[in-house]
Amino acid sequence: MERYKDIIHLQYPKSNAYPRMPMSERACQFSPFAALTGYDEAIEEEARLTDSRVLLSEDEKKELGEKLRFLKENIEKTPEVCVSFFVPDEKKRGGRYLIAKGKIRKIKDYEQELLMESGETIGFCDILYIDCDLFRMPDA
């Protein structure tokens, strides 16, 4: 302090050209700097789990084909079905299995699609299983 005793009593100089910065804005210059923008989102996306597509055996494919044929023949009965199907993930490898319950509007053989009354379209290759009460009826 001895070195500054000649100026310690002087008033702090004020600028006539620039107004004094308010205290509320002074802290902004010390705000944290995010060097890795988007890093947290990338980590969350990578940590998100997806399911792998289940590959059906030839026997399971044959059984599924028979069920679809049976449903097409009995479409006028508008059976209530439960379909488990795979939906690929848009951002990463894999996807998830969903279950659709409802009535079938149409079975499109050429497009290999199942059209539900809800408007949902399910590809034959995405179907894991189909269940219906008509499958369990003795004289269906």
GROMACS .gro file of C-alpha atoms in nm:
model
  140
    1MET     CA    1   0.000   0.000   0.000
    2GLU     CA    2   0.291   0.229   0.054
    3ARG     CA    3   0.353   0.250  -0.320
    4TYR     CA    4   0.007   0.391  -0.389
    5LYS     CA    5  -0.038   0.636  -0.105
    6ASP     CA    6  -0.023   0.934  -0.341
    7ILE     CA    7  -0.323   0.814  -0.550
    8ILE     CA    8  -0.528   0.612  -0.304
    9HIS     CA    9  -0.736   0.912  -0.199
   10LEU     CA   10  -0.823   1.012  -0.560
   11GLN     CA   11  -1.170   0.949  -0.699
   12TYR     CA   12  -1.212   0.683  -0.968
   13PRO     CA   13  -1.216   0.849  -1.313
   14LYS     CA   14  -1.555   0.851  -1.494
   15SER     CA   15  -1.590   0.841  -1.871
   16ASN     CA   16  -1.791   1.114  -2.036
   17ALA     CA   17  -1.817   0.915  -2.362
   18TYR     CA   18  -1.959   0.588  -2.222
   19PRO     CA   19  -2.230   0.545  -1.958
   20ARG     CA   20  -2.157   0.320  -1.665
   21MET     CA   21  -2.267  -0.043  -1.710
   22PRO     CA   22  -2.551  -0.147  -1.476
   23MET     CA   23  -2.464  -0.411  -1.216
   24SER     CA   24  -2.726  -0.652  -1.360
   25GLU     CA   25  -2.537  -0.666  -1.692
   26ARG     CA   26  -2.187  -0.690  -1.549
   27ALA     CA   27  -2.227  -1.054  -1.449
   28CYS     CA   28  -2.298  -1.155  -1.811
   29GLN     CA   29  -1.935  -1.139  -1.901
   30PHE     CA   30  -1.866  -1.413  -1.648
   31SER     CA   31  -2.146  -1.648  -1.760
   32PRO     CA   32  -2.042  -2.009  -1.825
   33PHE     CA   33  -1.911  -2.094  -2.168
   34ALA     CA   34  -2.058  -2.407  -2.332
   35ALA     CA   35  -1.768  -2.533  -2.539
   36LEU     CA   36  -1.943  -2.861  -2.623
   37THR     CA   37  -2.281  -2.743  -2.747
   38GLY     CA   38  -2.509  -3.040  -2.810
   39TYR     CA   39  -2.286  -3.285  -2.626
   40ASP     CA   40  -2.546  -3.363  -2.359
   41GLU     CA   41  -2.812  -3.428  -2.624
   42ALA     CA   42  -2.575  -3.656  -2.815
   43ILE     CA   43  -2.501  -3.857  -2.500
   44GLU     CA   44  -2.874  -3.891  -2.423
   45GLU     CA   45  -2.945  -4.007  -2.780
   46GLU     CA   46  -2.667  -4.264  -2.766
   47ALA     CA   47  -2.792  -4.392  -2.429
   48ARG     CA   48  -3.148  -4.436  -2.560
   49LEU     CA   49  -3.218  -4.806  -2.600
   50THR     CA   50  -3.365  -4.964  -2.912
   51ASP     CA   51  -3.476  -5.320  -2.981
   52SER     CA   52  -3.333  -5.542  -3.248
   53ARG     CA   53  -3.560  -5.680  -3.517
   54VAL     CA   54  -3.653  -6.043  -3.450
   55LEU     CA   55  -3.596  -6.264  -3.751
   56LEU     CA   56  -3.871  -6.522  -3.795
   57SER     CA   57  -3.792  -6.881  -3.882
   58GLU     CA   58  -3.934  -7.033  -4.202
   59ASP     CA   59  -4.203  -7.214  -4.000
   60GLU     CA   60  -4.304  -6.890  -3.826
   61LYS     CA   61  -4.322  -6.710  -4.162
   62LYS     CA   62  -4.538  -6.990  -4.302
   63GLU     CA   63  -4.772  -6.975  -4.002
   64LEU     CA   64  -4.797  -6.597  -4.031
   65GLY     CA   65  -4.879  -6.630  -4.403
   66GLU     CA   66  -5.154  -6.882  -4.325
   67LYS     CA   67  -5.302  -6.649  -4.064
   68LEU     CA   68  -5.301  -6.357  -4.310
   69ARG     CA   69  -5.466  -6.576  -4.576
   70PHE     CA   70  -5.729  -6.688  -4.326
   71LEU     CA   71  -5.798  -6.327  -4.223
   72LYS     CA   72  -5.831  -6.222  -4.587
   73GLU     CA   73  -6.085  -6.499  -4.649
   74ASN     CA   74  -6.282  -6.392  -4.341
   75ILE     CA   75  -6.246  -6.013  -4.382
   76GLU     CA   76  -6.625  -5.967  -4.403
   77LYS     CA   77  -6.647  -6.078  -4.040
   78THR     CA   78  -6.419  -5.779  -3.962
   79PRO     CA   79  -6.227  -5.966  -3.697
   80GLU     CA   80  -6.067  -5.785  -3.407
   81VAL     CA   81  -5.694  -5.857  -3.418
   82CYS     CA   82  -5.388  -5.790  -3.208
   83VAL     CA   83  -5.075  -5.733  -3.418
   84SER     CA   84  -4.724  -5.696  -3.283
   85PHE     CA   85  -4.499  -5.522  -3.534
   86PHE     CA   86  -4.158  -5.361  -3.562
   87VAL     CA   87  -4.109  -4.988  -3.620
   88PRO     CA   88  -3.754  -4.887  -3.721
   89ASP     CA   89  -3.595  -4.599  -3.532
   90GLU     CA   90  -3.541  -4.286  -3.740
   91LYS     CA   91  -3.215  -4.183  -3.575
   92LYS     CA   92  -3.025  -4.498  -3.493
   93ARG     CA   93  -2.999  -4.869  -3.556
   94GLY     CA   94  -3.282  -5.085  -3.428
   95GLY     CA   95  -3.632  -4.977  -3.334
   96ARG     CA   96  -3.918  -5.088  -3.114
   97TYR     CA   97  -4.210  -5.326  -3.119
   98LEU     CA   98  -4.560  -5.187  -3.100
   99ILE     CA   99  -4.896  -5.356  -3.060
  100ALA     CA  100  -5.195  -5.253  -3.267
  101LYS     CA  101  -5.542  -5.369  -3.164
  102GLY     CA  102  -5.844  -5.321  -3.382
  103LYS     CA  103  -6.021  -5.433  -3.694
  104ILE     CA  104  -5.863  -5.491  -4.032
  105ARG     CA  105  -5.994  -5.273  -4.314
  106LYS     CA  106  -5.799  -5.436  -4.596
  107ILE     CA  107  -5.518  -5.681  -4.663
  108LYS     CA  108  -5.313  -5.563  -4.960
  109ASP     CA  109  -5.131  -5.862  -5.109
  110TYR     CA  110  -4.943  -5.675  -5.381
  111GLU     CA  111  -4.813  -5.403  -5.145
  112GLN     CA  112  -4.771  -5.664  -4.869
  113GLU     CA  113  -4.949  -5.442  -4.618
  114LEU     CA  114  -5.217  -5.473  -4.357
  115LEU     CA  115  -5.446  -5.171  -4.338
  116MET     CA  116  -5.620  -5.122  -4.004
  117GLU     CA  117  -5.950  -4.935  -3.958
  118SER     CA  118  -5.757  -4.681  -3.750
  119GLY     CA  119  -5.567  -4.590  -4.070
  120GLU     CA  120  -5.244  -4.752  -3.957
  121THR     CA  121  -5.053  -4.942  -4.226
  122ILE     CA  122  -4.836  -5.237  -4.122
  123GLY     CA  123  -4.594  -5.409  -4.359
  124PHE     CA  124  -4.602  -5.789  -4.365
  125CYS     CA  125  -4.224  -5.800  -4.313
  126ASP     CA  126  -4.260  -5.598  -3.988
  127ILE     CA  127  -4.519  -5.829  -3.827
  128LEU     CA  128  -4.396  -6.044  -3.541
  129TYR     CA  129  -4.729  -6.210  -3.460
  130ILE     CA  130  -5.103  -6.179  -3.517
  131ASP     CA  131  -5.366  -6.298  -3.276
  132CYS     CA  132  -5.739  -6.314  -3.335
  133ASP     CA  133  -6.039  -6.483  -3.173
  134LEU     CA  134  -6.123  -6.646  -3.509
  135PHE     CA  135  -5.801  -6.848  -3.483
  136ARG     CA  136  -5.931  -7.020  -3.172
  137MET     CA  137  -6.284  -7.097  -3.299
  138PRO     CA  138  -6.334  -7.467  -3.376
  139ASP     CA  139  -6.537  -7.418  -3.699
  140ALA     CA  140  -6.398  -7.090  -3.828
   0.00000   0.00000   0.00000
